[in-house]
Each structure stands twice: as structure tokens, then as C-alpha cells.
XYZ file of C-alpha atoms in Angstrom:
760
model
C 90.954 59.868 127.261
C 90.640 63.649 126.837
C 92.655 64.141 130.023
C 95.788 62.896 128.220
C 95.671 65.698 125.679
C 96.787 68.445 128.049
C 99.922 66.660 129.249
C 103.473 67.231 128.072
C 105.337 64.163 126.727
C 107.043 63.279 130.009
C 103.841 63.687 132.020
C 101.944 61.548 129.516
C 104.597 58.837 129.649
C 104.319 58.672 133.433
C 100.516 58.463 133.275
C 100.273 55.624 130.727
C 103.104 53.465 132.161
C 100.904 51.271 134.365
C 102.897 48.059 134.789
C 106.031 47.491 136.823
C 107.988 49.839 139.085
C 107.824 53.522 138.141
C 109.617 56.499 139.665
C 108.383 59.995 138.860
C 110.875 62.706 139.783
C 108.649 65.762 140.027
C 110.437 69.095 140.176
C 108.800 72.017 141.938
C 105.742 73.330 140.095
C 105.883 70.555 137.504
C 102.245 69.401 137.719
C 102.825 66.480 140.082
C 99.264 66.332 141.442
C 97.839 66.326 137.927
C 100.067 63.390 136.948
C 99.114 61.333 140.022
C 95.444 62.094 139.482
C 95.425 61.183 135.828
C 97.531 58.072 136.393
C 94.982 56.706 138.878
C 92.143 57.677 136.548
C 93.941 55.947 133.679
C 94.288 52.767 135.758
C 90.527 52.688 136.294
C 89.769 53.537 132.664
C 92.115 50.723 131.643
C 90.037 48.169 133.554
C 91.776 48.064 136.954
C 89.316 47.639 139.843
C 89.406 50.729 142.083
C 89.378 48.424 145.125
C 92.809 47.143 144.017
C 94.438 50.595 143.966
C 96.293 51.976 147.009
C 97.347 55.647 147.031
C 99.370 56.859 150.025
C 99.835 60.548 150.829
C 101.235 62.581 153.706
C 98.289 64.907 154.273
C 94.539 64.475 154.309
C 94.292 67.634 152.233
C 96.346 66.084 149.420
C 94.255 62.898 149.488
C 90.996 64.852 149.395
C 92.153 67.017 146.491
C 93.301 63.990 144.479
C 90.081 62.075 145.076
C 88.004 65.054 143.961
C 90.026 65.374 140.761
C 89.823 61.637 140.039
C 86.063 61.717 140.613
C 85.803 64.494 138.041
C 87.432 62.152 135.472
C 86.030 58.692 136.319
C 82.940 59.436 138.404
C 81.754 57.740 141.640
C 84.094 54.768 141.175
C 86.827 56.972 142.686
C 85.220 56.428 146.111
C 86.396 52.811 146.075
C 90.111 53.658 145.868
C 92.094 52.997 149.034
C 93.444 56.517 149.333
C 94.666 58.469 152.357
C 97.601 59.156 154.625
C 99.848 56.317 155.736
C 98.356 56.487 159.209
C 94.710 56.591 158.114
C 95.051 53.713 155.636
C 96.936 51.430 158.022
C 94.624 52.273 160.910
C 91.834 50.990 158.661
C 93.721 47.742 158.071
C 94.498 47.377 161.780
C 90.805 47.760 162.630
C 90.222 44.595 160.625
C 93.259 42.630 161.814
C 93.814 43.978 165.351
C 92.711 40.834 167.176
C 95.678 38.957 165.739
C 97.892 41.340 167.707
C 95.781 41.054 170.846
C 94.010 44.396 170.439
C 90.244 44.954 170.176
C 89.001 46.085 166.762
C 87.734 49.291 168.341
C 91.123 50.153 169.842
C 91.674 53.736 170.945
C 94.183 55.921 169.109
C 96.156 58.143 171.471
C 97.116 61.559 170.161
C 100.342 63.233 171.289
C 98.780 64.839 174.358
C 97.237 61.518 175.428
C 100.607 59.788 175.105
C 102.414 62.454 177.091
C 99.758 62.298 179.790
C 100.350 58.548 180.196
C 104.100 59.138 180.300
C 103.758 61.828 182.970
C 101.823 59.398 185.151
C 104.501 56.738 184.665
C 107.303 59.168 185.484
C 105.492 60.234 188.634
C 104.952 56.628 189.726
C 108.643 55.848 189.163
C 109.659 58.964 191.143
C 111.884 60.136 188.303
C 113.111 63.689 187.865
C 110.666 65.244 185.396
C 113.388 67.631 184.245
C 115.794 64.883 183.232
C 112.971 62.636 182.048
C 110.590 65.232 180.644
C 107.467 63.847 178.970
C 108.477 65.564 175.722
C 111.929 64.009 175.690
C 110.710 60.523 176.558
C 107.896 60.712 174.007
C 110.312 61.709 171.234
C 112.733 58.956 172.244
C 110.045 56.274 172.114
C 108.686 57.688 168.843
C 112.125 57.510 167.223
C 112.530 53.908 168.385
C 109.166 52.868 166.929
C 109.842 54.595 163.603
C 113.006 52.509 163.397
C 110.986 49.388 164.327
C 112.689 48.941 167.685
C 110.298 47.369 170.188
C 110.648 47.889 173.946
C 112.207 44.440 174.229
C 114.785 45.157 171.513
C 115.431 48.568 173.051
C 116.294 46.969 176.398
C 118.599 44.387 174.773
C 120.473 46.791 172.474
C 123.865 47.403 174.083
C 124.587 50.577 172.113
C 121.243 52.148 173.029
C 121.705 51.240 176.678
C 125.220 52.686 176.665
C 123.896 55.948 175.183
C 121.102 56.150 177.765
C 123.473 55.558 180.666
C 125.995 58.096 179.389
C 123.201 60.705 179.153
C 122.203 60.003 182.741
C 118.871 58.408 181.765
C 119.276 54.690 182.526
C 115.521 54.150 183.058
C 114.351 54.943 179.515
C 114.053 51.262 178.626
C 111.874 50.619 181.689
C 109.702 53.643 180.861
C 109.285 52.400 177.277
C 108.324 48.934 178.531
C 105.802 50.306 181.051
C 104.337 52.688 178.473
C 103.917 49.937 175.863
C 102.295 47.592 178.376
C 99.969 50.291 179.663
C 98.807 51.170 176.154
C 98.261 47.488 175.428
C 96.202 46.958 178.593
C 94.125 50.016 177.732
C 93.474 48.704 174.227
C 95.167 51.768 172.771
C 97.711 52.510 170.067
C 99.559 55.778 169.737
C 100.209 57.506 166.438
C 103.516 55.724 165.854
C 101.943 52.351 166.642
C 99.794 52.612 163.523
C 102.944 52.051 161.465
C 104.846 49.974 164.021
C 101.977 47.511 164.506
C 101.313 47.294 160.767
C 104.916 46.202 160.256
C 104.523 43.705 163.077
C 101.310 42.391 161.518
C 102.833 41.928 158.050
C 105.965 40.301 159.488
C 104.286 37.924 161.935
C 101.315 36.842 159.805
C 102.284 35.769 156.257
C 98.649 35.068 155.420
C 97.731 38.680 156.190
C 100.653 39.925 154.115
C 99.614 37.707 151.215
C 96.040 38.977 151.482
C 96.999 42.639 151.111
C 99.699 41.993 148.526
C 96.995 40.589 146.238
C 94.440 43.191 147.218
C 96.686 46.181 146.467
C 97.802 45.278 142.965
C 98.709 48.873 142.118
C 100.401 51.111 144.680
C 101.226 54.821 144.415
C 103.159 56.805 147.024
C 103.203 60.596 146.992
C 106.135 62.586 148.471
C 108.246 59.429 148.595
C 111.302 61.432 149.658
C 109.563 62.022 153.015
C 109.070 58.348 153.924
C 110.792 56.923 157.001
C 112.169 53.428 157.541
C 108.882 52.041 158.842
C 106.869 53.373 155.889
C 109.501 52.199 153.437
C 109.315 48.605 154.703
C 105.507 48.472 154.617
C 105.378 49.689 151.026
C 108.177 47.341 149.945
C 106.409 44.318 151.477
C 103.031 45.162 149.954
C 104.516 45.668 146.468
C 106.680 42.531 146.526
C 104.307 40.320 144.490
C 103.235 42.510 141.558
C 105.914 45.245 141.783
C 103.312 47.590 140.295
C 104.583 50.390 142.475
C 104.813 54.020 141.451
C 106.569 56.528 143.703
C 106.408 60.259 143.150
C 108.687 62.801 144.744
C 111.592 65.193 144.508
C 114.822 64.512 146.348
C 115.538 68.260 146.190
C 112.565 68.812 148.491
C 113.465 66.268 151.182
C 113.395 68.462 154.311
C 111.983 66.293 157.107
C 114.953 64.314 158.412
C 114.142 65.580 161.918
C 110.878 63.618 161.657
C 112.677 60.481 160.559
C 112.386 60.940 156.780
C 115.171 59.147 154.916
C 116.223 60.646 151.586
C 118.005 57.379 150.743
C 114.591 55.785 150.112
C 114.165 57.784 146.907
C 117.860 57.934 146.021
C 118.090 54.121 146.174
C 114.770 53.310 144.515
C 116.515 52.261 141.301
C 118.636 49.801 143.312
C 115.522 48.327 144.935
C 113.830 47.948 141.536
C 116.425 47.551 138.732
C 113.663 47.405 136.089
C 112.207 50.759 137.117
C 110.981 53.212 134.496
C 112.036 56.752 135.462
C 110.149 59.854 134.344
C 111.483 63.317 135.128
C 108.968 66.139 135.242
C 111.356 69.002 134.619
C 109.145 71.776 133.268
C 108.171 74.238 135.992
C 104.757 75.763 135.287
C 104.709 77.863 138.464
C 107.660 80.229 138.460
C 109.431 82.689 136.194
C 112.637 81.677 134.450
C 114.782 83.728 136.812
C 113.324 82.032 139.883
C 113.833 78.580 138.370
C 117.395 79.433 137.386
C 118.289 80.656 140.850
C 116.795 77.491 142.362
C 118.907 75.359 140.014
C 122.079 77.234 140.942
C 121.373 76.598 144.632
C 120.589 72.887 144.514
C 123.476 72.163 142.122
C 125.793 72.411 145.135
C 124.350 69.250 146.714
C 126.274 66.061 146.049
C 123.495 63.643 146.968
C 120.801 64.153 144.353
C 119.050 62.716 141.337
C 120.164 64.878 138.441
C 117.485 66.761 136.526
C 117.293 69.883 134.412
C 114.368 71.936 135.662
C 113.337 74.701 133.260
C 110.540 77.193 132.746
C 108.923 78.552 129.621
C 107.145 81.290 131.564
C 108.275 84.906 131.286
C 111.830 85.724 132.331
C 110.520 87.829 135.210
C 112.209 90.212 137.614
C 115.657 89.526 138.934
C 115.712 88.241 142.495
C 116.140 91.089 144.969
C 118.543 90.690 147.885
C 118.017 93.218 150.695
C 120.410 93.963 153.534
C 119.172 95.271 156.873
C 121.110 96.409 159.925
C 118.975 94.570 162.477
C 116.141 92.064 162.584
C 113.712 94.873 163.437
C 114.849 96.846 160.420
C 114.552 93.720 158.296
C 110.904 93.506 159.327
C 110.440 97.185 158.487
C 111.880 97.032 154.978
C 109.942 93.847 154.171
C 106.680 95.411 155.405
C 107.342 98.570 153.383
C 108.158 96.583 150.241
C 104.912 94.610 150.546
C 102.918 97.798 151.059
C 104.503 99.422 148.006
C 104.005 96.440 145.676
C 100.406 96.017 146.753
C 99.562 99.650 146.049
C 101.476 99.975 142.780
C 100.702 96.572 141.254
C 97.096 96.115 142.353
C 97.841 92.941 144.325
C 95.967 91.429 147.279
C 97.499 90.914 150.704
C 97.067 87.186 150.116
C 99.521 87.373 147.210
C 102.408 87.820 149.667
C 104.176 85.320 151.923
C 107.059 85.797 154.368
C 109.064 82.634 155.023
C 111.565 82.144 157.833
C 113.769 79.373 159.196
C 112.567 79.481 162.823
C 109.291 80.462 164.471
C 111.069 83.011 166.665
C 111.766 85.168 163.603
C 108.080 85.968 163.244
C 108.231 88.547 166.047
C 110.052 91.277 164.119
C 107.916 90.611 161.033
C 104.658 90.708 163.000
C 105.487 93.957 164.742
C 106.534 95.670 161.501
C 103.353 94.567 159.727
C 101.199 95.725 162.629
C 102.795 99.167 162.621
C 102.063 99.441 158.892
C 98.463 98.368 159.449
C 99.025 95.306 157.263
C 96.713 92.344 157.950
C 98.560 89.052 158.349
C 98.081 85.500 159.575
C 100.529 83.018 161.025
C 100.224 79.842 158.972
C 100.764 76.503 160.619
C 101.333 77.987 164.039
C 100.280 80.541 166.597
C 101.047 84.217 166.548
C 104.317 84.814 168.395
C 102.562 86.424 171.350
C 99.946 83.651 171.513
C 102.441 80.834 172.034
C 102.192 79.136 175.410
C 105.719 79.887 176.578
C 105.359 83.558 175.619
C 101.977 83.824 177.375
C 103.476 82.143 180.459
C 106.291 84.677 180.801
C 103.981 87.590 180.002
C 101.659 86.321 182.754
C 104.527 86.766 185.220
C 105.041 90.306 183.865
C 101.334 91.021 184.283
C 101.332 89.788 187.887
C 104.359 91.957 188.616
C 102.430 95.105 187.788
C 98.914 93.937 188.648
C 98.903 91.194 191.312
C 95.091 91.111 191.192
C 95.199 89.696 187.652
C 93.511 86.366 188.452
C 93.907 84.916 184.956
C 97.673 85.436 185.062
C 97.810 84.033 188.601
C 96.045 80.810 187.660
C 98.334 80.409 184.659
C 101.649 80.496 186.519
C 101.035 79.850 190.215
C 102.156 76.259 189.657
C 104.326 76.688 186.573
C 107.041 75.704 186.872
C 105.770 73.203 189.424
C 106.023 74.422 193.009
C 103.598 72.140 194.839
C 100.444 74.238 194.383
C 97.883 71.927 192.798
C 94.345 72.556 191.619
C 92.980 71.871 195.122
C 95.150 74.647 196.589
C 94.058 77.072 193.869
C 90.435 76.223 194.633
C 91.064 76.980 198.305
C 92.484 80.388 197.400
C 89.387 81.199 195.362
C 87.007 79.985 198.098
C 88.835 81.875 200.862
C 88.770 85.092 198.843
C 85.014 84.747 198.313
C 84.270 83.853 201.940
C 86.299 86.694 203.453
C 85.526 89.245 200.733
C 89.184 89.849 199.924
C 91.189 89.536 196.737
C 92.944 86.342 195.799
C 96.212 88.259 196.076
C 95.348 89.062 199.698
C 94.917 85.354 200.349
C 98.217 84.540 198.639
C 100.213 87.113 200.590
C 98.583 86.098 203.892
C 98.311 82.396 203.198
C 98.934 81.352 206.813
C 95.733 83.188 207.868
C 93.484 81.638 205.244
C 95.007 78.220 204.553
C 96.667 75.447 206.495
C 99.156 72.701 205.925
C 102.007 72.452 203.451
C 100.052 74.197 200.699
C 99.967 77.423 202.752
C 103.755 77.541 202.780
C 104.018 76.965 199.025
C 101.413 79.662 198.308
C 103.147 82.138 200.629
C 106.483 81.478 198.911
C 104.876 82.210 195.535
C 103.498 85.487 196.925
C 106.943 86.490 198.166
C 108.408 85.698 194.739
C 105.922 88.010 192.988
C 106.534 90.757 195.580
C 110.259 90.567 194.819
C 109.431 90.930 191.116
C 107.417 94.067 191.928
C 110.492 95.679 193.467
C 112.647 94.634 190.515
C 110.091 95.944 188.016
C 110.197 99.423 189.534
C 113.960 99.727 189.805
C 115.409 97.967 186.750
C 115.306 98.569 183.026
C 112.700 96.663 181.039
C 115.257 94.124 179.813
C 117.004 93.569 183.154
C 113.666 93.163 184.931
C 112.353 90.757 182.258
C 115.519 88.637 182.360
C 115.430 88.533 186.160
C 111.798 87.364 186.138
C 112.440 84.771 183.433
C 115.349 83.346 185.421
C 114.029 83.507 188.980
C 110.540 82.284 188.127
C 112.200 79.052 186.971
C 110.585 79.315 183.534
C 113.828 79.803 181.610
C 115.495 76.878 183.385
C 112.470 74.634 182.759
C 112.541 75.293 179.029
C 116.328 75.044 178.786
C 116.318 71.564 180.291
C 113.797 70.275 177.742
C 116.118 69.113 174.944
C 113.373 67.958 172.580
C 112.859 69.795 169.269
C 109.739 71.437 170.709
C 111.584 72.391 173.890
C 114.415 74.012 171.963
C 111.896 75.986 169.882
C 110.127 77.203 173.014
C 113.424 78.239 174.587
C 114.376 80.136 171.417
C 111.009 81.895 171.460
C 111.597 83.125 175.030
C 115.026 84.388 173.994
C 113.423 86.181 171.062
C 110.935 87.894 173.396
C 113.824 89.007 175.612
C 115.639 90.258 172.513
C 112.605 92.374 171.650
C 112.554 93.837 175.156
C 116.281 94.577 174.879
C 115.691 96.536 171.701
C 112.804 98.368 173.368
C 115.119 99.323 176.255
C 117.595 100.870 173.840
C 115.153 102.854 171.731
C 115.933 106.558 171.527
C 112.495 107.726 170.401
C 110.765 107.069 173.740
C 111.461 108.432 177.228
C 109.845 105.806 179.471
C 111.418 102.406 178.968
C 110.156 100.388 181.905
C 108.771 96.882 181.618
C 105.303 98.226 182.455
C 105.426 100.482 179.356
C 106.527 97.543 177.230
C 103.603 95.567 178.627
C 101.177 98.266 177.494
C 102.518 97.879 173.951
C 102.185 94.103 174.168
C 98.582 94.387 175.360
C 97.767 96.166 172.106
C 99.805 93.779 169.964
C 98.039 90.682 171.269
C 94.571 91.859 170.204
C 94.829 89.900 166.962
C 91.668 90.364 164.958
C 92.928 88.300 162.044
C 91.929 85.029 163.661
C 88.267 86.099 163.718
C 88.054 85.786 159.958
C 90.149 82.900 158.622
C 89.155 83.777 155.052
C 90.402 87.360 155.336
C 92.818 88.739 152.741
C 96.086 88.570 154.704
C 99.835 88.296 154.252
C 100.956 84.756 155.133
C 103.766 84.235 157.651
C 105.188 80.746 158.100
C 108.281 78.627 158.539
C 109.746 77.226 155.353
C 108.829 73.721 156.525
C 105.185 74.805 156.708
C 105.315 76.315 153.213
C 106.065 73.055 151.402
C 103.373 72.351 148.817
C 102.176 75.966 148.736
C 102.782 78.763 146.256
C 102.439 82.551 146.255
C 102.885 85.275 143.619
C 105.412 87.101 145.815
C 107.652 85.485 148.434
C 110.059 87.034 150.955
C 112.656 84.664 152.412
C 114.148 86.386 155.457
C 117.083 85.777 157.791
C 119.681 84.461 155.329
C 122.545 84.497 157.839
C 125.134 81.996 158.957
C 124.062 79.968 162.010
C 120.447 80.910 161.336
C 120.032 79.675 157.777
C 121.849 77.345 157.513
C 121.087 76.496 161.117
C 124.064 76.222 163.431
C 123.024 72.646 164.238
C 123.309 71.691 160.556
C 127.010 72.501 160.238
C 128.286 69.258 161.768
C 127.850 67.065 158.691
C 127.463 67.309 154.946
C 124.104 65.519 155.005
C 122.662 68.034 157.474
C 124.002 70.971 155.477
C 122.578 69.545 152.261
C 119.162 69.265 153.903
C 119.385 72.961 154.851
C 120.199 73.734 151.217
C 117.168 71.722 150.111
C 115.126 73.777 152.556
C 116.376 76.953 150.874
C 115.470 75.416 147.507
C 111.934 74.767 148.767
C 111.648 78.366 149.963
C 112.782 79.802 146.633
C 110.452 77.612 144.575
C 107.331 78.780 146.460
C 107.489 82.046 144.474
C 105.604 82.444 141.209
C 106.497 85.920 139.925
C 108.727 87.717 142.426
C 111.260 86.522 144.986
C 112.991 88.692 147.580
C 115.703 87.516 149.980
C 116.859 89.481 153.020
C 119.423 89.271 155.791
C 120.482 91.387 158.760
C 124.015 92.344 159.719
C 123.163 92.242 163.432
C 120.653 90.549 165.726
C 120.036 90.439 169.434
C 120.857 87.074 170.940
C 120.520 86.457 174.677
C 120.225 90.209 175.179
C 123.481 90.979 173.334
C 123.749 92.567 169.922
C 125.833 90.257 167.753
C 127.225 90.758 164.282
C 125.866 88.407 161.633
C 127.506 87.081 158.515
C 125.515 86.601 155.315
C 124.544 82.987 154.642
C 126.874 80.840 152.585
C 123.840 80.039 150.440
C 123.876 83.590 149.101
C 127.382 82.973 147.792
C 126.018 80.075 145.738
C 123.562 82.189 143.751
C 124.618 83.251 140.272
C 124.983 87.054 140.374
C 123.365 87.585 136.980
C 119.968 86.702 138.444
C 120.345 89.131 141.363
C 119.352 92.723 142.022
C 120.948 94.096 145.196
C 119.117 96.551 147.421
C 121.568 97.725 150.060
C 120.040 101.160 150.537
C 118.280 100.503 153.837
C 119.432 102.860 156.571
C 119.961 102.155 160.272
C 117.352 103.849 162.418
C 119.811 105.765 164.595
C 122.526 106.671 162.061
C 122.158 109.961 160.258
C 125.656 109.284 158.918
C 124.358 106.491 156.758
C 121.551 108.645 155.408
C 124.121 111.179 154.217
C 126.411 108.574 152.730
C 123.984 105.951 151.447
C 124.488 106.687 147.750
C 128.235 106.327 147.967
C 128.007 103.300 150.204
C 125.431 101.255 148.292
C 126.650 98.324 146.262
C 125.218 98.118 142.777
C 124.769 94.921 140.765
C 127.028 96.128 137.989
C 130.001 96.338 140.359
C 130.220 92.561 140.458
C 132.349 90.678 138.020
C 130.669 88.594 135.353
C 129.830 84.950 136.129
C 132.541 82.427 135.470
C 132.076 79.614 133.007
C 130.557 76.393 134.404
C 132.910 73.744 135.695
C 134.015 71.254 133.078
C 133.626 68.284 135.397
C 130.114 66.824 135.009
C 130.045 65.845 138.689
C 130.886 69.319 139.975
C 128.182 71.939 140.507
C 128.280 74.898 138.127
C 130.543 77.653 139.385
C 128.796 80.949 139.950
C 129.876 84.426 140.838
C 129.331 85.069 144.546
C 127.098 88.030 145.217
C 128.677 88.603 148.629
C 132.151 87.150 148.495
C 133.968 90.017 146.797
C 136.972 90.202 149.106
C 138.576 93.532 149.923
C 141.980 94.031 148.306
C 144.137 96.140 150.651
C 145.737 99.296 149.324
C 149.259 98.571 147.971
C 151.748 98.974 150.776
C 149.018 98.714 153.390
C 150.394 99.336 156.893
C 148.458 99.879 160.147
C 148.486 103.434 161.513
C 149.021 104.706 165.033
C 145.411 104.826 166.254
C 146.105 106.706 169.477
C 144.791 109.880 167.832
C 141.850 108.259 166.064
C 138.702 110.388 166.202
C 135.012 109.987 165.398
C 134.313 110.744 161.752
C 137.697 109.592 160.432
C 137.840 107.233 157.475
C 139.876 104.056 157.946
C 140.836 100.891 156.084
C 140.840 97.353 157.449
C 142.712 94.561 155.668
C 139.639 92.322 155.507
C 136.609 94.560 156.060
C 137.669 97.334 153.656
C 136.977 101.061 154.000
C 134.833 102.470 156.783
C 134.035 105.487 158.902
C 134.421 105.697 162.676
C 131.040 106.222 164.320
C 131.980 105.995 168.012
C 134.913 105.531 170.380
C 134.407 104.236 173.926
C 136.444 102.946 176.834
C 139.872 103.825 178.179
C 143.368 102.966 177.000
C 144.476 100.339 176.259
C 140.977 98.863 175.762
C 139.343 101.497 173.558
C 136.617 100.098 171.309
C 135.748 101.657 167.961
C 132.360 101.305 166.300
C 133.017 101.510 162.553
C 130.614 101.384 159.647
C 132.245 99.505 156.752
C 130.935 100.061 153.243
C 130.704 96.417 152.293
C 129.669 94.608 155.481
C 128.003 97.182 157.703
C 128.696 98.053 161.336
C 131.385 96.342 163.433
C 132.891 96.988 166.875
C 136.666 96.480 167.095
C 139.219 96.656 169.895
C 141.754 99.236 168.632
C 144.829 97.514 170.018
C 144.094 94.499 167.807
C 142.242 96.097 164.884
C 145.230 97.029 162.648
C 143.535 99.989 160.982
C 145.033 102.359 158.414
C 143.803 105.932 158.860
C 142.764 107.277 155.452
C 141.876 110.839 156.486
């Protein structure tokens, strides 16, 4: 029982409470894995047969780590525990019971690509538009149905579902689902979602099987319970119905997977499901400094739907959290890269001690390029490097063909993407003809009627003409205009735009981010040649990523916040804290969606052990246009006393700012002191906004006649405060003024509507 000695009272209570329903609310960094491990070990040491213990996790890595720790305490007996992911454990059960459902015991498990391949064949057979019924969309639709335990028969009978499908212009989804289910069944195959769907069907249709496993799994533990979906919830509830020896572990504040079907209500309502539950709150954070824990508490306190807890840390107070303002996403990457370089050299840290977290994959581009320019080694965690993603490589392949039509690798990649009737057989004919006649494949493509026959010759010739038109465009347009033209006229942009799945939207955003990068390149003042071919030379160097050759190399970690869950780093940079980016624009339609975004921010903050830095940009390129950005509302929710502001970054092309930066930097001590907490116990504590200090107009404020406004003049705006005119452009009455405001950065205003007071 030595393992009990190192536990705090709440951890120990959770470990030794073996009977009945138990809920362990485990705050970030509170030793959750240790508690689960020791609780299972304590079950075995208390005489429970390991074969009667079921432990469900969400990752194989978590299961492996727990089993290794349990083995260290109880020895080889740990091998007999039923422990693994939901899918792996229930696949094991289905192997035994599959014949009851009409499947062979050695049924095949289709992965996502297998499933989509079957769906593509079905869509082709049904002669359906693969844009409207893309394999991605249909797969996600069927997956969502299965996770909500809706069979193909119930799907077809549900009037609301059918009404939704018809209104979206997809009336054949029910038929596709039916055909897909029947085809999988005939092939003796289950897809990933079937492993849960069929387990529910098994337990519902065969009471004897349910009774068997209810008595086999006398003690059940579920890790990350806040991430369970409806299907998982029902399985666990059925299995625990006899003994009710169920222990769930999780943190409602870290429920961030609603887009995968996770239902936070499962953990919020656990006490209603089991009125006799014993609740243990692991509130001591062993990971982070006190300042980081305090800032996390001030963030999550704004959520209404939560299980109240008082997370605290007895570690050192630590540095205040730094908030950095940049003037563009590229500059944001630059200041983050410089800060990492400085801390590594002055504090003796490793590259692996740093992590950069972002809301969307597309944000990695600016970070990657800044790190590369600094010579900083990095690795994309949980995803590909920005320039290695398929959609990016596809568009770059078109760029490569534009300037080198003999690039055979690029040709093979895009000659039939998007689909244009040039199949593998036609590509083989191009290759054979080039070899036989000793000409290039490009020669064959541009003279297809001489080397090929039939319909394929026409399709190949059309492709050749398309690339030739791109060659003309590439020579005569700016890098951005040429890139946008190619993206549009190749059909690639349209293909991605019409895929409304989560993956499709991400791919479309990534293409837009690439175009944004090219737009910025086109507007750089430090280079003379700005053609797309010059940009391509830079890209060719950027894509030689040596980091992947050594996965154990000491590198800075770049990842989405979703990918960071469960990880920790000494120093963390959370970037892109802007409205419509974080929180995401799609989350602003409901309180529940917004609260999930706030939980995502909470997860990001609590990854940091010793130092946390947050950054945002006042402008970003979007669809080739520079837009002004507002700081995230989440920044307003942070108590100012935990913050150190760093607003001294300077825009790359503004010598004005360099001269004025001291006067124009906001200092932490200019903010008012935090207000007292709200007296209402249900209201979140009130904090001083670090960004919401509104400008108070000068007494008697009145707009001036701006007809004589000149560059360099100082002005006052009722809302934006004091600023200096950087540029005037256009003709009366539509003159635009570019003004740098002290508090919010650069804005462009139409003078006839701006209502400015000229100061001097």
C-alpha cells in the first residue's frame, strides 16, 4: 500500500472508494493518470479479479501508459485487465459475439479511406453529382447518424431528417446510407462507427449477452468522460446497470470535442444518473505556476454550464502572463520566433521546451516561415507541415507546371484533379507515347490528337490548353493575381469550396491562407522581383523539411489546441486571439458553442508549466484583402493583475512607429485596479479588462473640417482615440485616411464619415 502514501487527501479518497458510482472531477495538471492507475491497482490489491475490471480510454497511448504503471504496482496481473479504447475493447467483444448479428468473427474493419472508397463507388453507380454528394460529406453524415444510434432504416423513416435532406438538395442520402450499410454487411465488414453502433445493437437485442458482460465487468472506469458521445454513454450505462460500480474521470472544463459528437451533458448529468454518487474533486494543479492557474480560473469562470471547483496551485507564483500585440500575422510569427530564440539562449532551455498553439491549422504558415528564417527547428504535431498538406501540394503543382511544363510529378498529380475525364489509362498512354516517340510528356499533351485517339485525346488537349493559358498569366500578372487565377480556373478552389465537411472547410481555409501568403509577398517592399515564379523558388526551399528525418530531434512543437490536449510544455505561446478566429466565427451563434470555445482557450492556457504568452494581430489577410482584426473577447475576461503587456512590436514598413513606440506603448500600470468579485455566487468573478479601456473623448469634442487634413497630423476619433495620419489616398469626396491609433493600431477610414478632430 506504499502507493497511497504519496497522494493528497482528495486523491486518496478517490483511490480507496471502490464500491458504487464515483465521479472524479480532475482539474488540469491534478494527477489524474496517477489516480486512475492507483485506483485500478487498489482494486486488484483488494481482491478484485483483474478479469472483472474494464478501463476505457480515448487513446491507445493513455491505455498503454496506465497499464505500464499498474504493472509496476501489481505485477503481471495487470495484463488481465480489460483496458483500451472504446473501439478496441468493443471490437474484441464483437469478435466473440459477431455471429449473433450475422457477421463472421473475422469481420473486416474499414478505416476512413476504405469507407470513402465504398461510398465513391456507390455514388458513381447512382450517377449522383460528386460535388453535391461528396464522399466526405456523405461519410460524415452517416457517421453522425450512427453515433446517435440511427440505423439506415430509422434514417429513412425519420420525417425531420428527410425534410432536412430534401431542403439541402440531397434527397438520396437515405438510399446511399442503406446501400452502404448493405454493402458493408455483404462484405463482412464494419466501419469504425459500427464498432460502437453494433455493440449497442448487440446489448439491446440480446439480453443474455448484456447479462454476461454486466457480470463480467463488475468494476468499470472511464477516462475523459466529458468526451463521450451518446453511443458510448449508453454502452457504459447498460454495462454498469447491475453493480453500479462505475467510476468516471474527467473535467467538464476540458470538453472540446462537440464537433466529434462529444456531449458535455454526460458528465454534467452524471449525478442525476447516479444519485448515490461519491464526488471527488482533484483541485490542486501540480503542473503550472500560480499565475497560470489563476488566469485559467478567471477564464473558465465565465461559463455558465460547469461543475464548480476551485483549482489552485502551490507551485511558485511565476511570471505574469505576457500579452503581445502584432500588426499582422506575419509579424506575429516574427515576434513569437524572436521571443523563443531569446528565452532559449538566456534561460538555457531546449527547443522542445516550447510549444506554439493555434486555433486553426492554417495559422501554422506564418509561424513556420518565421521559425525557418530564424533557423529554429520545429515540428508540426498531429498534422502535416503547411506546405506538405495535400491541397497545398495540389495548388503548388499547378504553379510548378505553369513555369515548368516538363515537371512530370506535378503533371501526374493534377492532370485529373479536379476530375476532367483523364483516368489512369490515359496517363499511361501519355507516358508510353512519350517513350515511343522520344518526346516529352508535355509534347504529347499539347499535341494529343497526334499521339492519342478517342475522347481521352480531347480531354488531354484541353488540359494542355489550360496550362498554356496559365503560362501567359504567370508572365503578365502579379504573383497574387496569377495564383488566384490559377486556383479559380483550375477548378481546385471550387472543388474545395463545395465540400462542406469539417475537413473540406479546413482544406479550403488552408488554400486561402496560401493565397494570403502570396498576397503579402506581392506587397513586400524589400524585394524587386515579385512574380509567382520567384515566390515558387522560395517555396521550393521552404518545403525541404529536414525535421521529419529525425522524429526525436529537439524541436519547437506547433499544433492546434485540440491536438495539445493531454500534453504539457514549460513555455507555451497561444497565438491568434482575435474575434472570429478565436472564438471562431462559427461559434458565435449559440451560448453552448461559445462556451466550448472558452473551454478550448482554458485547455490552451493550462498546457503551460512555467511561462505563458498570448498574442494577437491587428490585421490579417483574408481572401487576398487586408482586414482589421479586433482582439478576442476572451482577453477581456482575464484579470489584469496577472498580465504583462508587450505592445512594443513595430510594423515592418512604418518608421513612424519606431520613432513613437515609447509614447505609444501601453504599460500594465496604466490599467485600473481589478474590481471586487461579484457578490452573486452564480455570477463569474468580475475582472478588469486588459483591452476594454474605452476612449473618453476630449470635453467639447467636435469633428473638424478635414478638407485640409495632411499626412503627419494628429487627430482624435470618438471611439478609437488619438492617432497620427500615415497616408491619404483617393479623390474628393471619397478620400481615405490611413491612421495609426495609439490604442488599437492601424485603421483605414473614409474621411466623409470619420468625424475626426484635428489636434495639430
